[in-house]
Coordinates of C-alpha atoms and ligand atoms in Angstrom, one line a residue:
Chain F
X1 CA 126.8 125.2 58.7
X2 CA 125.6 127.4 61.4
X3 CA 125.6 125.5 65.0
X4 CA 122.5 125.9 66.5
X5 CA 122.0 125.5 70.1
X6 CA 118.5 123.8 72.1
X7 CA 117.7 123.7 75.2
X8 CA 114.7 120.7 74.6
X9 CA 113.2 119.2 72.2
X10 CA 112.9 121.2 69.0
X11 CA 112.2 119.7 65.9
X12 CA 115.7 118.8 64.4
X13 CA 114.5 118.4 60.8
X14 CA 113.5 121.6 60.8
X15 CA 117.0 122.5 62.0
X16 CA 118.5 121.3 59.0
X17 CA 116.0 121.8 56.6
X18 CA 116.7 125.5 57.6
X19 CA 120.8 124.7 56.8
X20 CA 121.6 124.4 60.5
X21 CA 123.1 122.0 62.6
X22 CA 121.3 121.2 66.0
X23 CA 123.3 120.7 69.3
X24 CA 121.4 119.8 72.3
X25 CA 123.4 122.0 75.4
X26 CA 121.9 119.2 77.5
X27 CA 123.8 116.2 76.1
X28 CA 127.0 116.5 77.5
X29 CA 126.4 117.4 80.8
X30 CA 125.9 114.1 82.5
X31 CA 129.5 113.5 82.1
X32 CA 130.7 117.0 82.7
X33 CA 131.4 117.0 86.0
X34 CA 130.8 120.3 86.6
X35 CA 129.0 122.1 89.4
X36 CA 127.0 125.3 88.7
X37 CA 126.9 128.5 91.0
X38 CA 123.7 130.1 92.3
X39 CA 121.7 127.1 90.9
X40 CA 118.1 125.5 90.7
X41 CA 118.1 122.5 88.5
X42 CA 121.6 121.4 87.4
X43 CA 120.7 120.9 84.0
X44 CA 119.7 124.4 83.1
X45 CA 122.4 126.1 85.7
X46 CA 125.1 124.2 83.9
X47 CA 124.5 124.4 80.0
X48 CA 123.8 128.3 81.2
X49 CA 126.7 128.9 82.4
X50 CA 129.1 127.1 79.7
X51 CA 126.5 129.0 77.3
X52 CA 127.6 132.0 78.9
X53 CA 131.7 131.2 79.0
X54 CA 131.0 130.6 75.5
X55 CA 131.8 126.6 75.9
X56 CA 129.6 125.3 73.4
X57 CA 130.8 127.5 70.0
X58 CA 127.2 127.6 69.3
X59 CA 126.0 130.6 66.8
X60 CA 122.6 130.5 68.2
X61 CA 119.9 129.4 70.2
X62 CA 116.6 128.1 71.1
X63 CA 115.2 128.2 74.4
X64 CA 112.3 125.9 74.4
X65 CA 110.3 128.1 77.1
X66 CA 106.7 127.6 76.8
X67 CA 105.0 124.2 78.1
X68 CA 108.2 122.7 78.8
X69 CA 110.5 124.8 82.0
X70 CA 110.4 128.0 83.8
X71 CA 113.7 127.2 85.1
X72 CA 115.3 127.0 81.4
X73 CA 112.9 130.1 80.3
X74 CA 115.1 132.2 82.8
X75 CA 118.5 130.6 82.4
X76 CA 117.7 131.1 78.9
X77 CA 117.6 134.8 78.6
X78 CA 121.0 135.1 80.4
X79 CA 122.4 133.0 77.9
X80 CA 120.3 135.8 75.6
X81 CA 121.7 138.5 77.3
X82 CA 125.4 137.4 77.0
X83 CA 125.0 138.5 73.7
X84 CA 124.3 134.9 71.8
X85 CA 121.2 135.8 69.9
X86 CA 118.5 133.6 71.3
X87 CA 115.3 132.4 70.0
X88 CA 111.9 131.2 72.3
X89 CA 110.3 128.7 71.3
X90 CA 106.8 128.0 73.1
X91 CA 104.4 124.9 72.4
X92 CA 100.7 125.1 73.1
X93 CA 99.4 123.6 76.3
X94 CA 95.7 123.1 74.4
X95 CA 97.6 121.2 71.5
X96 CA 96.3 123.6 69.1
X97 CA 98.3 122.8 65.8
X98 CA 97.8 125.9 64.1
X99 CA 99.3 128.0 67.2
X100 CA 102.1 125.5 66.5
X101 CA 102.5 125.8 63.2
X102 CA 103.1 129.8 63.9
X103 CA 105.7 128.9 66.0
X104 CA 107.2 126.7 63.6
X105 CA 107.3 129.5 61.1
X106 CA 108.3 132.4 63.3
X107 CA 111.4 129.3 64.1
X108 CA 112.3 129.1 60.5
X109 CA 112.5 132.7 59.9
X110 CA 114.8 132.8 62.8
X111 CA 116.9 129.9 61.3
X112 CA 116.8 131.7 57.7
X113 CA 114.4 129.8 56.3
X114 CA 114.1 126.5 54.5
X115 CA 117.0 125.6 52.0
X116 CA 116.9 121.6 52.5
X117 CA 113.2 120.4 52.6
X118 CA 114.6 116.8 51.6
X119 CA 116.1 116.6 55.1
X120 CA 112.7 116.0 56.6
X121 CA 112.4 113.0 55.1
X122 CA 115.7 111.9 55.6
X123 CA 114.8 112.2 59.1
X124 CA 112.0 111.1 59.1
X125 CA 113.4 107.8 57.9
X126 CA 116.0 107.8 60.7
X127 CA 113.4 107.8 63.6
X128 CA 111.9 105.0 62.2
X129 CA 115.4 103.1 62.5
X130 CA 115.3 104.9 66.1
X131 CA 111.7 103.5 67.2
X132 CA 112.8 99.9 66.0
X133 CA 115.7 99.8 67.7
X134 CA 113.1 101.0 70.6
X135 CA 111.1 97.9 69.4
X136 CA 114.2 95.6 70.0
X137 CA 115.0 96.8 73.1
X138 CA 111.5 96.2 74.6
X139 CA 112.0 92.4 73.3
X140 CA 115.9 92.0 74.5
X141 CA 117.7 92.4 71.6
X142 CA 119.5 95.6 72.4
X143 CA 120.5 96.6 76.2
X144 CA 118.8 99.3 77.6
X145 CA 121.9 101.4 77.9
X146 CA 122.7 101.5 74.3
X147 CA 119.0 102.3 73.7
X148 CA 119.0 105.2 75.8
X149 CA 122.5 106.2 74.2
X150 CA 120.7 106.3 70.8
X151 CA 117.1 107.9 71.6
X152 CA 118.5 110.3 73.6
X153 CA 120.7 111.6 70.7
X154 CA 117.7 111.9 68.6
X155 CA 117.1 115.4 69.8
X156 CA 120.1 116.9 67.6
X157 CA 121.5 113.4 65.8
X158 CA 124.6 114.7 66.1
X159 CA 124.4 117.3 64.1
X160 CA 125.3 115.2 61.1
X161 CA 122.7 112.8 60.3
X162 CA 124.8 110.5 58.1
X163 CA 127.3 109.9 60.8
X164 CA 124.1 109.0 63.3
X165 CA 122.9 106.7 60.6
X166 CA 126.2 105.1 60.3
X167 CA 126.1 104.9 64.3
X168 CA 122.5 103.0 64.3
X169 CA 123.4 100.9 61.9
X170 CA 126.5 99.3 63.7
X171 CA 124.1 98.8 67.0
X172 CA 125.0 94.9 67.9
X173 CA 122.1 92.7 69.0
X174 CA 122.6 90.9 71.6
X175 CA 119.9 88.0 73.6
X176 CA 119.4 90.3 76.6
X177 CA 117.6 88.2 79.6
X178 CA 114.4 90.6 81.2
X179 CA 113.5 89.4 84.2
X180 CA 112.1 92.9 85.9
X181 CA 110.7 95.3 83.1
X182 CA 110.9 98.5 84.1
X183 CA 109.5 102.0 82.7
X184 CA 111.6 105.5 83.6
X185 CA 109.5 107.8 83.5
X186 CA 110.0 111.6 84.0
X187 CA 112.9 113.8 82.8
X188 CA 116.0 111.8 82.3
X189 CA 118.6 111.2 85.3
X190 CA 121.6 113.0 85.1
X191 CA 123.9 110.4 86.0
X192 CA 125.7 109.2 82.8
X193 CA 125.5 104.8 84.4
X194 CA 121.9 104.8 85.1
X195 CA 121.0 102.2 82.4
X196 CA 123.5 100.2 83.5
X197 CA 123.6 100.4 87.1
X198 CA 120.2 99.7 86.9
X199 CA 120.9 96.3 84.4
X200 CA 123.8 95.6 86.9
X201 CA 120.8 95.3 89.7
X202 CA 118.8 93.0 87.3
X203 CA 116.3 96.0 86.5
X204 CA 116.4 96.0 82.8
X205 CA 114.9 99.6 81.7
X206 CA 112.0 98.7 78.7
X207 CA 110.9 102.2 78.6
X208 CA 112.6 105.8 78.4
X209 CA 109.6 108.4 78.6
X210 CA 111.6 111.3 77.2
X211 CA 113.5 109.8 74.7
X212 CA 111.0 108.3 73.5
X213 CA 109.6 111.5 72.9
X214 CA 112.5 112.4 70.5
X215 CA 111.5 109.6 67.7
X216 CA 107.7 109.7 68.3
X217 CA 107.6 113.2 66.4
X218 CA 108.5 113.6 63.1
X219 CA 106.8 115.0 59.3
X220 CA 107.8 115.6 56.4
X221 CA 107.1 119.4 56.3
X222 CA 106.1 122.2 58.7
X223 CA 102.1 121.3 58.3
X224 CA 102.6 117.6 59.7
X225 CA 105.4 118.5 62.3
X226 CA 103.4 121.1 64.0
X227 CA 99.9 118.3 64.0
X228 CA 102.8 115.7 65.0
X229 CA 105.0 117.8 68.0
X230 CA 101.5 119.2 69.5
X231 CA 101.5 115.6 71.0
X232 CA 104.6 116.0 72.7
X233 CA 103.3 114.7 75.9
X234 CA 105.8 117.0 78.0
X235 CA 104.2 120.1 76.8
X236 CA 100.6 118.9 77.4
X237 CA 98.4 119.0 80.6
X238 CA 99.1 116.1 82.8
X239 CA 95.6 114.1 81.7
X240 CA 97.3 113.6 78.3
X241 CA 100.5 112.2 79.5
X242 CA 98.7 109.9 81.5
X243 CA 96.8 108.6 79.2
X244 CA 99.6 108.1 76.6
X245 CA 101.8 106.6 79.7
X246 CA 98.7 104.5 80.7
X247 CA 98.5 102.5 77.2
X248 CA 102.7 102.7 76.6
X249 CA 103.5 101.0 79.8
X250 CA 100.4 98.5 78.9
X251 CA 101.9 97.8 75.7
X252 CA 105.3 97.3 77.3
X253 CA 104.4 95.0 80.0
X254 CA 106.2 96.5 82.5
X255 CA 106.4 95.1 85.9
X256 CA 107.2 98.5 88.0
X257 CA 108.2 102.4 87.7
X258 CA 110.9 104.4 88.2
X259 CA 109.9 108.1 88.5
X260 CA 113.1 110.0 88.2
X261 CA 112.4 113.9 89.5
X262 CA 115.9 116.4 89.4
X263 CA 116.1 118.5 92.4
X264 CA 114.3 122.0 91.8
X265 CA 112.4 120.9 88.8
X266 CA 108.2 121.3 88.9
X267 CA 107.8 117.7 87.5
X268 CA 108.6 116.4 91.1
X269 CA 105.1 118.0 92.2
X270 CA 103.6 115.5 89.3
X271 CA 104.7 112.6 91.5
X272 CA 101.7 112.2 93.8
X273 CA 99.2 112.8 90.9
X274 CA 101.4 109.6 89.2
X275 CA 101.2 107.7 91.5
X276 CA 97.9 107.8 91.8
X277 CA 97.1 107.2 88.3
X278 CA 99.7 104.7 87.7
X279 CA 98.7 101.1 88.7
X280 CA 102.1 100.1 89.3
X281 CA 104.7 99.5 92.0
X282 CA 107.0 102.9 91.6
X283 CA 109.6 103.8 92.9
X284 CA 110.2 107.7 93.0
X285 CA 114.1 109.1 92.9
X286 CA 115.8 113.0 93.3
X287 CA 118.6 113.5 91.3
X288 CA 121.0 116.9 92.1
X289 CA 124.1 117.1 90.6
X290 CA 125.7 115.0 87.3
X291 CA 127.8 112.1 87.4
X292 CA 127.8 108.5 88.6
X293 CA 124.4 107.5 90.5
X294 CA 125.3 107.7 94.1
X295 CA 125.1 104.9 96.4
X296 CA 122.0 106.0 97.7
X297 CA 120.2 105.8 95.1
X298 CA 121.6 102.2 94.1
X299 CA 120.5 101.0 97.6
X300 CA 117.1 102.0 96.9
X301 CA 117.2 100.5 93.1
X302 CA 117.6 97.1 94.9
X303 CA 115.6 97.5 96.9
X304 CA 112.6 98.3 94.5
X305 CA 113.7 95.0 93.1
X306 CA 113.2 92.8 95.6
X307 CA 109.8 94.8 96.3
X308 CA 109.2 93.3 92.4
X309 CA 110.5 89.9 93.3
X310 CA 108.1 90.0 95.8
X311 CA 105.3 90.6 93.9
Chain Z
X1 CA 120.9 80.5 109.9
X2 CA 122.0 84.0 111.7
X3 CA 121.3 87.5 109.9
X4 CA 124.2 90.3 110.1
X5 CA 123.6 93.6 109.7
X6 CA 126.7 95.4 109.1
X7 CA 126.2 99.1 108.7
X8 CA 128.1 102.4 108.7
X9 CA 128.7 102.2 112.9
X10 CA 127.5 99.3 114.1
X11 CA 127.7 95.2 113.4
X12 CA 124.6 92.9 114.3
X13 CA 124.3 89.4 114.7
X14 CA 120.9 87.7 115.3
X15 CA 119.7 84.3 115.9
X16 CA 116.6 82.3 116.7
X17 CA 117.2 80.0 119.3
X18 CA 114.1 77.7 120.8
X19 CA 111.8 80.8 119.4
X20 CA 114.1 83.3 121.5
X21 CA 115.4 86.0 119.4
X22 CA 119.2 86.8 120.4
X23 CA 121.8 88.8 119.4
X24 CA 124.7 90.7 119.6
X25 CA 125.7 94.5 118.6
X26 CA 129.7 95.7 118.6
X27 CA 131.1 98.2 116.5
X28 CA 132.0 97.8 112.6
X29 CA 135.5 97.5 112.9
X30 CA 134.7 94.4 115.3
X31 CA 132.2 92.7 113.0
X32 CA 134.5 89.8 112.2
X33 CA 133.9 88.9 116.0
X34 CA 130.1 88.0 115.6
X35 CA 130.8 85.7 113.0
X36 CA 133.8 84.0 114.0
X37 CA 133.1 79.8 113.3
X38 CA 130.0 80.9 111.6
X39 CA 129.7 79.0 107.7
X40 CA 129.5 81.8 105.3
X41 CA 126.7 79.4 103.4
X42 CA 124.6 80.2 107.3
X43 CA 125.2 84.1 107.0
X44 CA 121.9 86.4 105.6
X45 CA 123.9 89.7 105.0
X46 CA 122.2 93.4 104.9
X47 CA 123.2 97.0 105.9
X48 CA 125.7 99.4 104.1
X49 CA 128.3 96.3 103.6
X50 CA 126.4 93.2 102.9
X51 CA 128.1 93.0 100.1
X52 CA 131.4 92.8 101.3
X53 CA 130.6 90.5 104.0
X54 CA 130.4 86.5 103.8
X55 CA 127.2 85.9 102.8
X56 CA 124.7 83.2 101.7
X57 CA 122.1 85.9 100.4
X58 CA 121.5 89.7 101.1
X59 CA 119.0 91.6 101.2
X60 CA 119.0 95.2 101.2
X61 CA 118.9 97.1 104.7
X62 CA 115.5 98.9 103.3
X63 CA 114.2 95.2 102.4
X64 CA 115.6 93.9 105.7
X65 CA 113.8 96.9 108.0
X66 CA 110.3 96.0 106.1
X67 CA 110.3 92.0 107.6
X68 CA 111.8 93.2 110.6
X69 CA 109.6 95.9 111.8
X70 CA 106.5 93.0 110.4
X71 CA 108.0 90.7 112.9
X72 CA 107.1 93.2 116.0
X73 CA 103.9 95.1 114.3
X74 CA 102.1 93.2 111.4
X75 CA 99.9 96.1 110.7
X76 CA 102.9 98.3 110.1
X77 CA 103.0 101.2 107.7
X78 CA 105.7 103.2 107.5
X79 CA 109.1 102.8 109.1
X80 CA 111.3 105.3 110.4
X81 CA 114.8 104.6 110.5
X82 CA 117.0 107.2 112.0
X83 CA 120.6 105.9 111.9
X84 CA 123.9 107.5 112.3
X85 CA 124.7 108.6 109.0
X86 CA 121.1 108.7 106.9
X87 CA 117.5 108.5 108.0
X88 CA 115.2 106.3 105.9
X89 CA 111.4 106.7 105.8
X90 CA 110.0 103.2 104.7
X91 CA 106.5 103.7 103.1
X92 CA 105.6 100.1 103.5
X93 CA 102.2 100.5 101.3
X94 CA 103.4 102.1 98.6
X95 CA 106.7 101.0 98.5
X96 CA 108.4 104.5 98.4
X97 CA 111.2 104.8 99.5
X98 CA 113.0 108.4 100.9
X99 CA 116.4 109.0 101.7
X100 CA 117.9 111.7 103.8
X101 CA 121.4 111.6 102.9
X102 CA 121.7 115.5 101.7
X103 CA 123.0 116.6 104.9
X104 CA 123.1 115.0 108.5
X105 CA 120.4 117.4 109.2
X106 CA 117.7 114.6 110.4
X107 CA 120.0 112.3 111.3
X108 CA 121.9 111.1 114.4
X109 CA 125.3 112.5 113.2
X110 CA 123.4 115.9 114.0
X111 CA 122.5 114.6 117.6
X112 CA 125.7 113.6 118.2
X113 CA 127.4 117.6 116.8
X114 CA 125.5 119.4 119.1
X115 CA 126.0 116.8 122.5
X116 CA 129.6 117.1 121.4
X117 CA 129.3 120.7 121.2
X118 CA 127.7 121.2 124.9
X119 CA 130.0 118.6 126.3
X120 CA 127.1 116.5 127.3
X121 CA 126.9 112.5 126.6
X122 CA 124.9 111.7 123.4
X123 CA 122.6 109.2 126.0
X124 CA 121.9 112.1 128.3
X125 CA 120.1 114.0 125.8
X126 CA 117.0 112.0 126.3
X127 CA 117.0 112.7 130.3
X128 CA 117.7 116.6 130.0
X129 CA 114.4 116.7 127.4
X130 CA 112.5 115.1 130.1
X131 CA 113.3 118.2 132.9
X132 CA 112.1 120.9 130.4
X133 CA 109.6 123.3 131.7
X134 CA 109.5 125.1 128.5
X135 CA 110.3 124.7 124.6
X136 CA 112.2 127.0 122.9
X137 CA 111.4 127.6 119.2
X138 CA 114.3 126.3 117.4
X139 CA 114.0 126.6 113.3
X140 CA 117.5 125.3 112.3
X141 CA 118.1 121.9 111.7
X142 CA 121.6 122.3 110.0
X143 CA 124.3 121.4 113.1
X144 CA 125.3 124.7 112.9
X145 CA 123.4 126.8 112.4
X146 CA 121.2 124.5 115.3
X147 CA 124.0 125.4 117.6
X148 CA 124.3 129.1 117.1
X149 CA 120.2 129.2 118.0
X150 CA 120.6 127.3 120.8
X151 CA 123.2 129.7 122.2
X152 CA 121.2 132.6 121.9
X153 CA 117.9 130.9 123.4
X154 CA 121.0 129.9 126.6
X155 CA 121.7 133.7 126.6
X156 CA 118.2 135.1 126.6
X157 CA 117.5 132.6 129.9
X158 CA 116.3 129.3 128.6
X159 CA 118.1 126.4 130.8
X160 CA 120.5 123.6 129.2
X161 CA 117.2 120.8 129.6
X162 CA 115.0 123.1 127.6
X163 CA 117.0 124.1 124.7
X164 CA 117.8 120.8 124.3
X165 CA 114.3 119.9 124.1
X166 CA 113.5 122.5 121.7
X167 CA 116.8 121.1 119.6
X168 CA 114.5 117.9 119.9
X169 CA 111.5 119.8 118.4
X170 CA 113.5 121.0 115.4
X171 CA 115.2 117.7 115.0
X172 CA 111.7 115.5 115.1
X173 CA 109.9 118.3 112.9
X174 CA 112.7 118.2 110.3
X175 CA 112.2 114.3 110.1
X176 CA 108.4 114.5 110.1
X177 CA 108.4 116.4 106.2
X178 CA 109.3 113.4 105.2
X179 CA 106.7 110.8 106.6
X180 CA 104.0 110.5 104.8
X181 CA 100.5 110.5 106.5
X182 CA 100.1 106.8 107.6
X183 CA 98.1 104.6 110.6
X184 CA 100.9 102.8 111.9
X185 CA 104.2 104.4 112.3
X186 CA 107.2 102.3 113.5
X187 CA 110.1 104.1 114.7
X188 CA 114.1 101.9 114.5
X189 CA 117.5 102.6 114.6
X190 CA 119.9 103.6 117.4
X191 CA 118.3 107.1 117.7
X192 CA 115.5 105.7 119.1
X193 CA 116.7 105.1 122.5
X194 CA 116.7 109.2 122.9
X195 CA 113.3 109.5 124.7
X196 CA 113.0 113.4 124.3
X197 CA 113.7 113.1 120.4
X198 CA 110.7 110.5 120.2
X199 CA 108.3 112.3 122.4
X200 CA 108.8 115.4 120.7
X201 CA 108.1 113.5 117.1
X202 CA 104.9 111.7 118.5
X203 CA 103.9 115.4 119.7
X204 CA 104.9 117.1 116.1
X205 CA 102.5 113.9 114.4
X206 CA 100.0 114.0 116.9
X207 CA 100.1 110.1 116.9
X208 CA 101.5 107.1 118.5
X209 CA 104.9 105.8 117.5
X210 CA 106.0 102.0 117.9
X211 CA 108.8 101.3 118.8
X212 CA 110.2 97.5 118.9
X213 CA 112.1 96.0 122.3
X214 CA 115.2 96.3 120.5
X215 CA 115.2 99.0 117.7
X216 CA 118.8 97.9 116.7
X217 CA 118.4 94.8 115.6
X218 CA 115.6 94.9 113.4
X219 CA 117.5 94.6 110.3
X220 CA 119.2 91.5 111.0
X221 CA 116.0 90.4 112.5
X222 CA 114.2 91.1 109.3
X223 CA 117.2 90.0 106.9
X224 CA 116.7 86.1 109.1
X225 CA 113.2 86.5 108.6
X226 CA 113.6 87.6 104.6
X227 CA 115.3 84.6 103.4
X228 CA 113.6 81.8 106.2
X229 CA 110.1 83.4 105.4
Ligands
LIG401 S1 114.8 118.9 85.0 FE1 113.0 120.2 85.2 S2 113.8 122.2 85.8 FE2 115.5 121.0 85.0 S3 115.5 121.5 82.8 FE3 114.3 119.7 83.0 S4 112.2 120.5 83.2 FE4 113.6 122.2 83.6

């Protein structure tokens, strides 16, 4: 099965509908520990560089470029110009689902077209699994690390879906006291203990925009992914993520906001404009380079608590 | 009850005493001084090792700074903290919180580099600000970098009081990116106590700056005042 690299969210059920096997270059690089040269964002400056050295033994690639990251639209054609042979991937701003569906099919002819259309439902059942463990999470059932462990590996499940499913199923509940609900909203830290630093200083994380984002979508053929993915709220002017944040953290009761932004990345300019919009107390953080979440950055996570205990 | 703030150079100890605040300051290493016959079940803990002090509750120096700077100026804002190691902007309203801790650039640690590199005493900085005739145009604000400028504004015939003044400029302009626009400012921390650096910031925001009678202690002022309410 053909290894297939992304650089966001692409639809993994088309991945292996097509016969391939997604790997997201992102997922390993909290725990890396490696430092990129000549860098903007880490996240794109690392996976392009071990793209480059040929660390991932990927066969190919999708850069998702349009509506998602200039940064990873450049890093992206060096990878592409190393010789690994590269697809774009763009989704529309507007939300147009025929544009989408183009893209979809211009994706599949890249990938060789579809051999397995039984694996959309397959996955399709498996986000439903994902979005109740969500579900349980929100209620204290399942910590908020573990539930950020699992959504976040929605975006490639693996690359073997059976093994994932075998993962979910083995997820232990667990009577998990809230006492300060959080939503994290932005891109996703890069420090591989944020859930848990933050549970460690009574913050217990009920919300993981992005992830979130990765068992939202789903269909059970190219027609109903591209109606379904043109909502991916990352890709869509601001106004529609606001709106879809508005009525999630409603529905979540959450009691504050923690804005993660990663040093060079557009999204921090969003921060005012969320702020703004956002009726809640937030606290806003700058991430750089992976590993553990500096001290820093702890000393202001207890502090946003006792801002909450306060109010 | 006392509050303690130990941070990264310093140890505090404050108590309220017939409605008198009073206190002492000594250096971290020493902090076991301020405390000696003190119950641990009396101490309010806060700055960089609250945790690892003896402690009845603690409250985080960012927390701590927030009740603190209330005491002296109810109406406050946003607080200013420049210490040694980190400066912390304090956006009371909106409970941001910023953090530089990327480089000492903004921070006394940078202060101290370039008195260190003149050979002139950290406190006389303030003094020689106050005897410039002119301002140099300084744009670096990495120690460095800061130095290398301030050499070649020494060779082309500015005097020792005025490049230090315009070190002050680049220094107070580096910190004022990160304070957000705001009525009332309140400035704490050791660094305060430089006269030149705080002129130069209240010319740079074009407002006034409070300062409280004793900028040091306002974290274990406001970690007392946390926990007593
Ligand atoms: S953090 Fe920002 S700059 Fe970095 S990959 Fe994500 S969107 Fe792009």
């Amino acid at each position: 099965m053909p290894k297939i690299g992304i650089t966001a969210l692409v639809p993994p059920e088309l991945i292996f509908a097509c016969g391939g096997q997604p790997y997201d270059v992102n997922n390993v690089i909290p725990a890396s520990k490696k430092y990129s040269k000549n860098k903007l964002c880490a996240w794109t400056a690392i996976w392009q560089e071990m793209l480059v050295k040929r660390e991932f033994g990927i066969d190919s690639l999708i850069v998702v470029a349009g509506g998602d990251c200039h940064n990873a639209l450049v890093d992206g054609q060096k990878a592409a110009m190393s010789g690994i042979p590269t697809h774009f991937f763009f989704y529309p701003f507007d939300g147009d689902h025929k544009y989408m569906e183009s893209q979809l099919y211009s994706l599949c002819s890249f990938l060789g077209d579809i051999k397995y259309p039984e694996k959309f439902r397959q996955i399709k059942e498996l986000k439903k699994a994902g979005q109740l463990i969500d579900k349980k999470r929100i209620n204290g059932k399942i910590s908020s690390a573990e539930t950020f462990r699992i959504l976040i590996s929605f975006s490639d499940l693996w690359g073997d879906p059976d093994k994932f499913k075998r993962a979910i199923a083995t997820v232990q509940e667990n009577d998990i006291e809230i006492n300060n609900r959080i939503a994290l909203i932005g891109v996703p830290p890069i420090y591989h203990d944020f859930h848990d630093i933050a549970q460690s200083l009574d913050l217990q994380i009920v919300f993981d925009e992005l992830p979130y984002e990765f068992v939202r979508h789903t269909g059970t053929g190219i027609s109903e992914v591209a109606r379904d993915y043109c909502d991916y709220t990352f890709a869509r002017p601001l106004d529609f993520r606001i709106e879809f944040l508005q009525k999630e953290l409603e529905k979540r009761k959450v009691d504050g906001v923690i804005h993660y932004t990663q040093f060079a990345c557009h999204h921090m300019l969003e921060d005012e404009i969320l702020r703004n919009r956002l009726d809640y107390p937030m606290l806003t953080i700058q991430g750089d380079l992976p590993g553990k979440t500096p001290e820093q950055i702890k000393l202001r996570l207890e502090a946003f608590r006792e801002v909450l205990e306060r109010s | 009850m006392i509050g303690l703030d130990v941070g990264s150079s310093t140890a505090k100890i404050v108590r309220i005493e017939d409605g008198e605040i009073r206190y002492e300051i000594t250096g971290t290493h020493k902090w076991r001084d301020l405390v000696e016959g003190i119950e641990k079940e009396d101490i309010i803990s806060t700055g960089y090792f609250r945790h690892s002090v003896p402690h009845k509750a603690s409250v985080t120096e960012i927390t701590a700074a927030m009740f603190g700077a209330e005491y002296y100026f109810p109406e406050v804002e946003v607080i200013v903290d420049i210490g040694g190691q980190d400066t912390k902007v304090i956006d009371v309203k909106r409970n941001n919180f910023i953090i530089n801790d990327k480089c000492s650039a903004g921070t006394g640690a940078f202060l101290e580099f370039v008195a260190n590199y003149f050979k002139i005493e950290l406190n006389e900085l303030g003094s020689l600000h106050e005897r410039a005739k002119r301002i140099p145009h300084i744009n670096n604000t990495c120690g460095v970098f800061a130095v290398s400028e301030m050499i070649s504004q020494l060779v082309a015939g500015y005097s020792q009081e005025e490049v230090v003044a315009g070190m002050h400029y680049a220094f107070a302009r580096r910190i004022s990116f990160m304070i957000p626009e705001a009525g009332t400012i309140v400035l704490i921390g050791g660094t305060v106590k430089n006269k030149g650096m705080v002129s130069a910031l209240q010319d740079i925001l074009k407002k006034e700056i409070l300062i409280p009678e004793e900028p040091q202690i306002v974290n274990a002022l406001g970690a007392l005042k946390y926990y007593s309410g």
